[in-house]
Structure formats: structure tokens, C-alpha cells
Coordinates of C-alpha atoms in Angstrom, one line a residue:
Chain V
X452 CA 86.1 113.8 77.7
X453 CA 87.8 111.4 80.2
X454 CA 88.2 113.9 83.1
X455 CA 88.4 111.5 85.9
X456 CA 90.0 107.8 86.6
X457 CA 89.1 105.1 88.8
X458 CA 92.4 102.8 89.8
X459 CA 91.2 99.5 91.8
X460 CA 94.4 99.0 94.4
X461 CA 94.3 95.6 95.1
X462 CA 95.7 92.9 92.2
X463 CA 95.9 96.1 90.2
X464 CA 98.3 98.7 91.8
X465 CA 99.9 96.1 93.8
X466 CA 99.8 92.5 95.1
X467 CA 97.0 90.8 96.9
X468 CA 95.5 87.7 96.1
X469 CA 98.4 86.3 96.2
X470 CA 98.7 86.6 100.2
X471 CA 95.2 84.9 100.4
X472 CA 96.4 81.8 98.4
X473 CA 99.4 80.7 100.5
X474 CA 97.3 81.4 103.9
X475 CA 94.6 79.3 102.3
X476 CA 97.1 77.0 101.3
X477 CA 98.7 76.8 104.8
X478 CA 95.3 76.5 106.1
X479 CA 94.5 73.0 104.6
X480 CA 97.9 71.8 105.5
X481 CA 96.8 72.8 109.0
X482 CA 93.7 70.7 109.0
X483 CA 94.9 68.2 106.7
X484 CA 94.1 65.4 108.9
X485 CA 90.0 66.3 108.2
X486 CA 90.1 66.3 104.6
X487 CA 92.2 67.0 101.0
X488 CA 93.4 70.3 100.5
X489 CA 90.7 71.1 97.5
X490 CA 87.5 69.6 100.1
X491 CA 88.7 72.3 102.5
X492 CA 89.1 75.2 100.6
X493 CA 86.1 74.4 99.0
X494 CA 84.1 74.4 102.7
X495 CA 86.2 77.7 103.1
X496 CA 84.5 79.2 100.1
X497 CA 81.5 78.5 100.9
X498 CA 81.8 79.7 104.4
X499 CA 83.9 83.1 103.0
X500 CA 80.9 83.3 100.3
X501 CA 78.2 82.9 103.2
X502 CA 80.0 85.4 105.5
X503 CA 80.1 88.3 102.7
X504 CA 76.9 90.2 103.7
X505 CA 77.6 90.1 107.3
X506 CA 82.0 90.5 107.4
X507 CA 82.2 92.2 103.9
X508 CA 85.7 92.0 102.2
X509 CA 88.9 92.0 104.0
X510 CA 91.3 90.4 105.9
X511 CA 89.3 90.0 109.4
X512 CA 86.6 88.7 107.5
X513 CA 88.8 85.9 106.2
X514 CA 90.3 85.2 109.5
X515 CA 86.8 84.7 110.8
X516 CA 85.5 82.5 108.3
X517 CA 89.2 80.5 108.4
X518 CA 88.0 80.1 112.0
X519 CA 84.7 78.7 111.3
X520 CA 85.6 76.4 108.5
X521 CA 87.9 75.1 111.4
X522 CA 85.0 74.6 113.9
X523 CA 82.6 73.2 111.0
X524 CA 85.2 70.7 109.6
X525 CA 86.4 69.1 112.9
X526 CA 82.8 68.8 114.3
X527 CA 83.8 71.1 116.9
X528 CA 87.1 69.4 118.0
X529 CA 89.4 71.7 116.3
X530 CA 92.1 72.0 118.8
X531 CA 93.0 75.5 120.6
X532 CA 96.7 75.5 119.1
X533 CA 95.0 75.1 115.6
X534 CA 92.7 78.1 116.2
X535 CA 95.9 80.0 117.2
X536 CA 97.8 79.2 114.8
X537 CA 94.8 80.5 112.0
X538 CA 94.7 83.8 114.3
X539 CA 98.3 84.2 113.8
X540 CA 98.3 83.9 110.0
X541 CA 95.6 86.7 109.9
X542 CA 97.8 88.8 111.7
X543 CA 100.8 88.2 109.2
X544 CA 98.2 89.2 106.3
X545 CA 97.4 92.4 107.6
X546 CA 101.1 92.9 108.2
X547 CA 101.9 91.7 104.6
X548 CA 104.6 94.4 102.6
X549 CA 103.3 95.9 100.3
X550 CA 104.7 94.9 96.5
X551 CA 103.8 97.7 94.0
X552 CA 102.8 96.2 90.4
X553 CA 105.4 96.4 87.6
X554 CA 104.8 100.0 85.3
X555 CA 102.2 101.1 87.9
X556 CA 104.3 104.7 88.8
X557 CA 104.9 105.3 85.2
X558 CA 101.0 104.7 84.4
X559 CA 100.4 106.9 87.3
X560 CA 103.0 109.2 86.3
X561 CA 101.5 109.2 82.5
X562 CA 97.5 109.8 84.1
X563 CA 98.5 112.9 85.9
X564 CA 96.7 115.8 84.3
X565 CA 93.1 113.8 84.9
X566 CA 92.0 113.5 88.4
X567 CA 92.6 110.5 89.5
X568 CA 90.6 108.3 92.5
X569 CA 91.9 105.4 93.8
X570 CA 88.8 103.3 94.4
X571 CA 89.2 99.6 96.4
X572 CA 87.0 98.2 99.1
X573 CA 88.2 95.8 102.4
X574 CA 88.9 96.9 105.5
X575 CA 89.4 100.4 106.4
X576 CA 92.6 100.2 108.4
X577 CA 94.6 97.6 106.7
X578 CA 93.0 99.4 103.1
X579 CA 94.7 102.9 104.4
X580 CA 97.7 100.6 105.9
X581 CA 98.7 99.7 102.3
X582 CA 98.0 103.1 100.2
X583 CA 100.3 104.6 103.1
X584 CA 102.5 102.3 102.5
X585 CA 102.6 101.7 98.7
X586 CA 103.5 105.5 98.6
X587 CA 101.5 105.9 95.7
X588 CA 99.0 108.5 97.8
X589 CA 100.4 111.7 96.6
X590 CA 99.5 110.9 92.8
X591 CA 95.8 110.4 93.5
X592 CA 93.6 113.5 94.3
X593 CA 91.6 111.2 96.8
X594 CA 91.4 107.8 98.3
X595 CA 87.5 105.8 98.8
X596 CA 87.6 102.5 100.4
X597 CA 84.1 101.0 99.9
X598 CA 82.3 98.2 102.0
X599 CA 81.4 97.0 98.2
X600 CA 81.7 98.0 94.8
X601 CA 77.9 98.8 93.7
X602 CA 76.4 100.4 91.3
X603 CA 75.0 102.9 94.5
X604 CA 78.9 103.0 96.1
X605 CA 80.1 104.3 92.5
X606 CA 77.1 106.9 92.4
X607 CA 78.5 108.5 96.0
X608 CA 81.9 108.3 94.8
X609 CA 80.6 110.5 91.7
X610 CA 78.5 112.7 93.5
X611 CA 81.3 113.3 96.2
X612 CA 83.6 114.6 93.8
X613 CA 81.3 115.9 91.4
X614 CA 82.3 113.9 88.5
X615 CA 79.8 112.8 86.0
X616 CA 79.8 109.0 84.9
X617 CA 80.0 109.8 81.3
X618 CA 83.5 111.3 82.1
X619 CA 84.5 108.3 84.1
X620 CA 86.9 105.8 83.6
X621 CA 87.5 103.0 85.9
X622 CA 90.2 100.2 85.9
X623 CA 90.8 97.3 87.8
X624 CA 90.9 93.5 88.0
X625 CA 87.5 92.8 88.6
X626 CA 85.4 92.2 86.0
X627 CA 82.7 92.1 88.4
X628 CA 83.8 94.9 90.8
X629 CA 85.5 97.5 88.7
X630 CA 83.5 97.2 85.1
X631 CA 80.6 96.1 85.5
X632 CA 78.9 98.5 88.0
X633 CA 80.7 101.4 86.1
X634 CA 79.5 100.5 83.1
X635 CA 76.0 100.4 84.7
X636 CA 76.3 103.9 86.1
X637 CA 77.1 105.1 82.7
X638 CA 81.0 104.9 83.4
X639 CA 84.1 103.4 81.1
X640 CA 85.5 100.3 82.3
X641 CA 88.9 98.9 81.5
X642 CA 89.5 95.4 82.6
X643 CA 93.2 94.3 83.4
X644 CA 93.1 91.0 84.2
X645 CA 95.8 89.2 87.0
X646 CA 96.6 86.3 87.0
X647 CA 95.0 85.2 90.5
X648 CA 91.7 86.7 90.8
X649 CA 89.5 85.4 93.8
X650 CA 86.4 83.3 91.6
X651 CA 83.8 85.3 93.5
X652 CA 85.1 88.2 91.6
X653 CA 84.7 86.4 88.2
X654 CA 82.0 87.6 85.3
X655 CA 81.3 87.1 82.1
X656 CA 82.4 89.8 79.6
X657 CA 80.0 91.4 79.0
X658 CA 79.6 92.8 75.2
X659 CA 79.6 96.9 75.5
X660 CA 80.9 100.1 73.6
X661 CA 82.1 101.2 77.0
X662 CA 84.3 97.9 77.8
X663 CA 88.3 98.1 76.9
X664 CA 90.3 95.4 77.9
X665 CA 94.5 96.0 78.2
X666 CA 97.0 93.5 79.4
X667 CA 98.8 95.8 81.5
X668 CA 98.5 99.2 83.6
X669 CA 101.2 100.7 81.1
X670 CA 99.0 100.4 78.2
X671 CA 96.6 102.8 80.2
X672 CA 97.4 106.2 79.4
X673 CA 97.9 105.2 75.4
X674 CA 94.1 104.4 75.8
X675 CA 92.7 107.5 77.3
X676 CA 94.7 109.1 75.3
X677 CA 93.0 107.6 72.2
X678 CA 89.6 107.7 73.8
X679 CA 89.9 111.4 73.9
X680 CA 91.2 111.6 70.5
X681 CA 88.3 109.6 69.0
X682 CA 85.3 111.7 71.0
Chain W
X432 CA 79.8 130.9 112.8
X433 CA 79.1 127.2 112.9
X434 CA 78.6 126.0 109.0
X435 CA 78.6 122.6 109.9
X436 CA 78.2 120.3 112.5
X437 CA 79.9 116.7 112.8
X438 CA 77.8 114.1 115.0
X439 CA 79.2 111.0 116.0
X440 CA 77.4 107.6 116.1
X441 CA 77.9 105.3 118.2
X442 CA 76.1 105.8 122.0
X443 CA 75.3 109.5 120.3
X444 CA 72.5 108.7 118.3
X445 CA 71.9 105.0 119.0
X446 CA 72.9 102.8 121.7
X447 CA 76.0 100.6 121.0
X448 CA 79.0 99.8 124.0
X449 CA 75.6 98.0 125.6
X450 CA 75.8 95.1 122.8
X451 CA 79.9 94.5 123.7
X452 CA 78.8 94.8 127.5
X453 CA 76.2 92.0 127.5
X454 CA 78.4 90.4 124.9
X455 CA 81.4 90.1 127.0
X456 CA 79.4 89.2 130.2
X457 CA 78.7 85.8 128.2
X458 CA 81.9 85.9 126.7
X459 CA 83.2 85.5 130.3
X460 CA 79.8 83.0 131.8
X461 CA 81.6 80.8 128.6
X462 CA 84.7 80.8 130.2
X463 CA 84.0 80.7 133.8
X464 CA 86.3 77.6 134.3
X465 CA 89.2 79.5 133.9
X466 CA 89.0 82.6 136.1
X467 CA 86.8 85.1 137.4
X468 CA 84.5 88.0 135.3
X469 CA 86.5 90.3 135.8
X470 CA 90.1 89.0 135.2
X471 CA 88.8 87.3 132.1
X472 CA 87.2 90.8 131.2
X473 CA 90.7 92.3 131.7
X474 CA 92.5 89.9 129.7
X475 CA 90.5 90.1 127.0
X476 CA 90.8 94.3 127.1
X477 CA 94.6 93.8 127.1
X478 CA 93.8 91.8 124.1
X479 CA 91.8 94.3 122.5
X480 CA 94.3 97.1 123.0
X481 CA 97.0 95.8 122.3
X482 CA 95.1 94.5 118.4
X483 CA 93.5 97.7 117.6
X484 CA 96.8 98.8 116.1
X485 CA 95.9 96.0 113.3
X486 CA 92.3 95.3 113.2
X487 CA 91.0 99.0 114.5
X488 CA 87.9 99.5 115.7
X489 CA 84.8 97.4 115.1
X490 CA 82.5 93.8 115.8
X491 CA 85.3 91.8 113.6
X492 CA 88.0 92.5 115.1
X493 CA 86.3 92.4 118.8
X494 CA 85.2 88.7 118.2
X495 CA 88.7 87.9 116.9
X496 CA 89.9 89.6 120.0
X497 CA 87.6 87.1 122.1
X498 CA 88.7 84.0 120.3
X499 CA 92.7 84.9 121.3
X500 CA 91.5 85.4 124.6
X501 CA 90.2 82.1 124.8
X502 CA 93.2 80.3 123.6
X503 CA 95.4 82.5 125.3
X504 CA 93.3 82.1 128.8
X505 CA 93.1 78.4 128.2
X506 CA 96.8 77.8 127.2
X507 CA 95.7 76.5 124.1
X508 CA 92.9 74.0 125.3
X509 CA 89.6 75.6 124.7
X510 CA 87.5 73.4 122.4
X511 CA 86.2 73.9 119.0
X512 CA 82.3 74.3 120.3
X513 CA 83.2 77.5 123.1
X514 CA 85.3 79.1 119.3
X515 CA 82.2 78.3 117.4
X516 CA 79.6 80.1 120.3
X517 CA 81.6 83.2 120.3
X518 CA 82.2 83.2 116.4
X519 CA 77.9 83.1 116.9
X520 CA 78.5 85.9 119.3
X521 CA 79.9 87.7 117.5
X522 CA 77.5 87.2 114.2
X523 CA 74.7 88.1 116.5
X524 CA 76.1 91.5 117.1
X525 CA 76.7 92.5 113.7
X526 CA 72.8 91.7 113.6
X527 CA 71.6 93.9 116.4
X528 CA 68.7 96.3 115.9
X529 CA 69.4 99.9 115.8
X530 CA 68.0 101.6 119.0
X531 CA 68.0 105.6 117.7
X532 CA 68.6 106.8 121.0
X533 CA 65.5 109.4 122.9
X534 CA 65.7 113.1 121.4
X535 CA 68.0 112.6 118.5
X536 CA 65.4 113.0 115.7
X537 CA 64.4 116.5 117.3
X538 CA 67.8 117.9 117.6
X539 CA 68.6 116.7 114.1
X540 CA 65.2 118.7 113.0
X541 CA 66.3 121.5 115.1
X542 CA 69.6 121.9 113.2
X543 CA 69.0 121.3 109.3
X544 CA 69.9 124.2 108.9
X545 CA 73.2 123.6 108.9
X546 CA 75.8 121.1 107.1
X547 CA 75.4 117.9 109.0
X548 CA 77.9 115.3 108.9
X549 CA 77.2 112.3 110.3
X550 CA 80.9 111.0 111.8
X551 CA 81.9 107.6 112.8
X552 CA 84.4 104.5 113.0
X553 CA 84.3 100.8 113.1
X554 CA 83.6 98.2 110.4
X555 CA 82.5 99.9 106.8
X556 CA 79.8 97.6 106.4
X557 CA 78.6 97.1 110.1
X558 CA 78.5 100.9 110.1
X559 CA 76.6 101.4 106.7
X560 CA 74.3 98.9 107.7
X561 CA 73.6 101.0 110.9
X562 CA 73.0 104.2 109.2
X563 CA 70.5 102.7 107.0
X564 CA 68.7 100.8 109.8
X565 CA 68.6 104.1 111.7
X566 CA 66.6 105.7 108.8
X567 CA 68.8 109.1 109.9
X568 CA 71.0 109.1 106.6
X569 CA 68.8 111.8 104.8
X570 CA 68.9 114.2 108.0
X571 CA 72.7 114.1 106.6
X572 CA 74.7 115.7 103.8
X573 CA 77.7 113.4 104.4
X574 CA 78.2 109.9 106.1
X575 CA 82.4 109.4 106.9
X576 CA 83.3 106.4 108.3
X577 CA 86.8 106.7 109.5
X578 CA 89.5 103.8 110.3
X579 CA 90.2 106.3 113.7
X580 CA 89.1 109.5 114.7
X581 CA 92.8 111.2 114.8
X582 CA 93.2 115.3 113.9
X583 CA 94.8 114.3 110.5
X584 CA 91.8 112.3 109.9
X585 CA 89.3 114.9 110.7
X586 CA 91.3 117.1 108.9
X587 CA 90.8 115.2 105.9
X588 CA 86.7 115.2 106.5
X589 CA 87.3 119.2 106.3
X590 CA 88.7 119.0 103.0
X591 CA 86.8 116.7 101.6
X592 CA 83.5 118.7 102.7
X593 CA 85.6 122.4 102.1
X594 CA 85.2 122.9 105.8
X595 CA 87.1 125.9 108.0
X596 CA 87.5 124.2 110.9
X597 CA 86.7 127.0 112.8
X598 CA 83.4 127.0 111.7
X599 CA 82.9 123.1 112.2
X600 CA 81.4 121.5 115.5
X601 CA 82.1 118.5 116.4
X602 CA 79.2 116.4 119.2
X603 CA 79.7 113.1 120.4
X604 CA 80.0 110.8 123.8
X605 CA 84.0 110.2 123.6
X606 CA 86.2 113.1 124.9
X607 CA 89.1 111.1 123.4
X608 CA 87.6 110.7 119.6
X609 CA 85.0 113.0 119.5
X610 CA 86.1 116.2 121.3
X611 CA 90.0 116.5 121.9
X612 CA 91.0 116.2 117.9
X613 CA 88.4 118.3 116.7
X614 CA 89.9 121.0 119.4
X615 CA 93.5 120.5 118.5
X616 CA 92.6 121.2 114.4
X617 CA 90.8 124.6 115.6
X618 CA 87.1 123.5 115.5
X619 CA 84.3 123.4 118.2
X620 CA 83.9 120.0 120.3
X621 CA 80.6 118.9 122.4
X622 CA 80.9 116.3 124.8
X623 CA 77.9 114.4 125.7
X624 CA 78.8 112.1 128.5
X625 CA 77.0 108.3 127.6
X626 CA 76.4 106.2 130.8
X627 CA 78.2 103.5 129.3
X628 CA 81.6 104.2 127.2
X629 CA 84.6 101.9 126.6
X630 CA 87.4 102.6 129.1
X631 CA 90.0 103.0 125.6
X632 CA 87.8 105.9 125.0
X633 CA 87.9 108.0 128.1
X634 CA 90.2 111.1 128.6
X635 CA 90.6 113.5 130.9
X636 CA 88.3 117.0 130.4
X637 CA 90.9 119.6 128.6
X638 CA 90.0 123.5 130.1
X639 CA 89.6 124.5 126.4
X640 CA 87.8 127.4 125.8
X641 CA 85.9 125.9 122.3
X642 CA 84.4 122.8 124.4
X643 CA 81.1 122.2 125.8
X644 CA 79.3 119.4 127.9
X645 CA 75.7 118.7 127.0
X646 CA 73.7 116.0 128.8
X647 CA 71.6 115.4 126.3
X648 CA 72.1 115.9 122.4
X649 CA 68.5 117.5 122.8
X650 CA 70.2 120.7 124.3
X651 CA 72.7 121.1 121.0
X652 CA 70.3 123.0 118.9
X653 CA 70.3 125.7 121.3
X654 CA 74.1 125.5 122.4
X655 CA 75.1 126.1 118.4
X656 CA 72.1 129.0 118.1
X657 CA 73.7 130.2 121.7
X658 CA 77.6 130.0 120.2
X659 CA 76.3 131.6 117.2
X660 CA 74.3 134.8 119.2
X661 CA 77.3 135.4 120.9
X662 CA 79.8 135.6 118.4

């Protein structure tokens, strides 16, 4: 019944948000002279938020928009050093290690007989920078790194590997990422919350007969396993 | 003999290294104080190179590329309002129109008879958004957008799309990303010379008896019916 699974990467197979948190924090300590640390982030949001349609998600696009909040803030007398300095800490991101979640091999391990996709959007090269390095590749029959997690992205992703939705299981962090649109297409979504999820990732729950929720990737095989058993 | 057919994108079917060209001619009018066109040019290539290796190919990580340049060129004393112009540089390329270049929706007619693959690298989203303003996708069984065209990463394309490279063509203006990899995994490659292609993607012409030079895309309909007569 379940034939294939979709595993978000980021804040679900292994750390992320977390890098963006203490670069943003660093950031306001930067320009602390123009404002408190919640004012800037908050102009940073908005700027990130403003951004999304033309940088999409990802690392360079946060550099960018760290630039600009830079610019905007000082009136355009944001010092050279400063904007060096923000360059730099874009370059540590995209150098970050890689931390693989707690459980995440054994849930991997446990999902082994379905085919399983590993599904996450960003950019391209620091995307296939982290699945190389995670080493989790091997255990996933393919890799898709989308510009956004749509309804339409999910429909390729079926159509490339010929899965239909109604066998389709996807799991992530995201409420609004990796639920939602699954559940749209037809798709199971199980929602595994993190602790730190960016806000522009936040939904409402919504109320369906497709929509698990666990508190951990280890719980994931013990629920496709019942999902089969109760189809 | 040739099942499918891989076409790359950029300065192939529409005109792109144009948009960094006129780009970077204001990028060094902006910064005329400190040096000459083309040593600022230089630097900033330098730059470029030496940050593909992180942010890969692509608007983003071009206009981050500029921004270091600036700091590095001014030893830290550019202002805020030169970072801010090229951050709108950089903005106004992501917004360019898509110039489908002469003769490419006549060759693609002349070859639907084949598996065409549309094949490409850069920015996700930039790129998606250039296949749909190009109106080209449905000419296409397959859009991949690739972090870098490398042999492993063509190789992949083959397996995704169940490919013998052998039987796969590959046609596009960059003897380094386009032709050499597709000849070293076994396929065909087509290079069709584009008056204006970034120095990083030059290469000397390889006496290979599976490549061809085209000067116009218009003249590969007849090429693959030619390869195919004479196998």
C-alpha cells in the first residue's frame, strides 16, 4: 500500500536551522549599533520573505538578503568591513558539518524494502554538498532537490519515478512543505516536528485522514508498518 | 542509433553570458575609482573562480561574487549605496526576458522524434523560471538542472532517463560542459560555438571521433538523421 517514502533532509535527517539562527544571531550583533537584535531580524525577515520568489531557498539567498537588510538598515552607510564580514559568515554556512539526526540510520535502515526518495529543496550544490556528506545516499533509491515544495514539484517527482500519490508517504518538518502539498496531491504526510523551524515554514494542522504526526524518525517504520496492516 | 538527444540552455537556445557581460561592464563603470575595466573585470573572475567551488554556477552566487570584489578592490571602503546598486544588479538579472535564440523552435520540431532532454546548470529557480518563460518545456520529455555538468553527473541523467549512453547526444555551446563529459561517458557531443561564452567554459577541441561542430543548432536535425544513415 505504502510503496514509496518521501524523507525531507533538512531539520529532519540532519541539522539545519540551527546554522541559520546563530548567523542571524551574529548578524544583529554586527549591526547592533542601528537597532535591537529582534528590530533587525525582524527587517531580515521581511527582506528573506520579499526575496523568496526571486533567490528561492538556500544559503546564497540568505547571504543576499543578510546584505541588503545591511544596506536598508544603515541608510546606505553600512561600512565595507561589515559587508565582508556577512559574506564571510555565508561562506561558513555553506561549509557547515554536516550533523546526522539521532535514530535517522536505524529509521532508514528499518524503511529499506520501500523505495525511498529523499526530497528537500535549497541550493543545488550545497543540497548535494550535504547528502554527500551525511552519507546517507546509498539508502535512498534517488535524490530531488526542488526550487520549492508544490503541489506541481511533488507531481514531477511522482511522475519521474512512476509512483502514484495514493502510495506515497512523505515526512518531514514542514508542515507547510512536506504535508500539506502531499496531502493535496493525494499523498500521506507525517509531520515530525523540530524544535527550530523557520516561521515561514509554519501551518496550521490541518484536520485530514491522511495526516500522522510522530515525535521522532524512529517511530517511522512502526507506522508504515501499521498503515499497511490497516489497508 | 541516437534515442535521445540532451540540449543544453544557456547561449543554446536563448541568449544568456550577454546579461553577465553588460552586467559586469556596469559592475566595473561602478567602480571606476579604483582601477581600470579590465583589471576590475579580472579581479572579479579570480573571484568567481576561485567561489564556484561553494556557490556553483548561477545569478546568486555571481552578484555575491561582485559584492566581494568590491570590498576586496576597495580594501574594505566601498559604501553601502555602490553594495545596494549591485545587489539591484543583480535582482535585475534574475528578471531578464528570455530571448529564445533564431532557429531553435525549428530544430526542436525537426527532432520530436526523439527523447529530448533539455540539460542545464545554474540556480534551480532562475533556471525553472527560464524554461517556463521560454515556452520550450513541452518540446521536452525531461528538464535536469544540474549543480555541474561533470561525467558522473550526466551519468546520473542516463539513469535516471534509462539512457545507453551510446545512443545519447549531447548539443550545446561549451566544449568544456557540454561536449567533453558526454564523450568521456561514451555518448555523442555537438558543439555549437556561441559568439559570446565565459572564459571558465572554454576548452581545447579534443580529435574525438563521436564530436561534431554545428554553427547553428538549425543544422542538428540533419547531423543526427546523417549519424543515424550512416550507422
Amino acid at each position: 500500500m505504502i510503496e514509496a517514502i518521501g524523507l525531507d533532509a533538512d531539520d529532519t535527517l540532519w541539522e539545519n536551522e540551527t546554522f541559520f539562527r546563530v548567523t542571524e544571531a551574529e548578524f544583529t550583533a554586527l549591526l547592533a549599533d542601528h537597532g535591537d537584535a529582534e528590530t533587525i531580524a525582524s527587517r531580515l525577515y521581511d527582506v528573506e520573505r520579499a526575496n523568496l520568489v526571486r533567490y528561492g531557498y538556500g544559503i546564497k539567498g540568505f547571504t543576499l538578503s543578510m546584505v541588503q537588510t545591511a544596506v536598508e538598515l544603515t541608510d546606505g552607510n553600512v561600512d565595507g568591513r561589515t559587508i565582508g564580514r556577512i559574506l564571510e559568515m555565508g561562506r561558513e554556512m555553506l561549509a557547515h558539518p554536516v550533523d546526522v539526526m539521532p535514530g535517522v540510520v536505524k529509521a532508514l535502515e528499518g524503511l529499506q524494502e520501500r523505495r525511498l526518495i529523499l526530497i528537500t529543496k535549497g541550493d543545488l550544490m550545497d543540497q548535494e554538498r550535504k547528502v554527500a556528506a551525511s552519507a546517507l545516499a546509498e539508502m535512498f533509491e534517488a535524490v530531488e532537490i526542488l526550487a520549492d515544495k508544490t503541489p506541481e514539484a511533488y507531481s514531477r517527482v511522482m511522475n519521474t519515478h512512476d509512483i502514484a500519490p495514493e502510495r506515497f508517504l512523505m515526512a518531514g518538518n514542514s508542515m507547510k512543505s512536506d504535508v500539506i502539498p502531499v496531502l493535496q496531491i493525494g499523498g500521506w504526510g507525517v509531520h515530525i516536528p523540530h524544535g527550530l523551524t523557520w516561521i515561514a515554514e509554519h501551518a496550521d494542522t490541518p484536520d485530514h485522514p491522511r495526516l500522522r504526526e510522530l515525535a521522532t524518525i524512529g517511530d517511522l517504520p512502526a507506522l508504515v508498518a501499521e498503515l499497511e496492516a490497516s489497508a
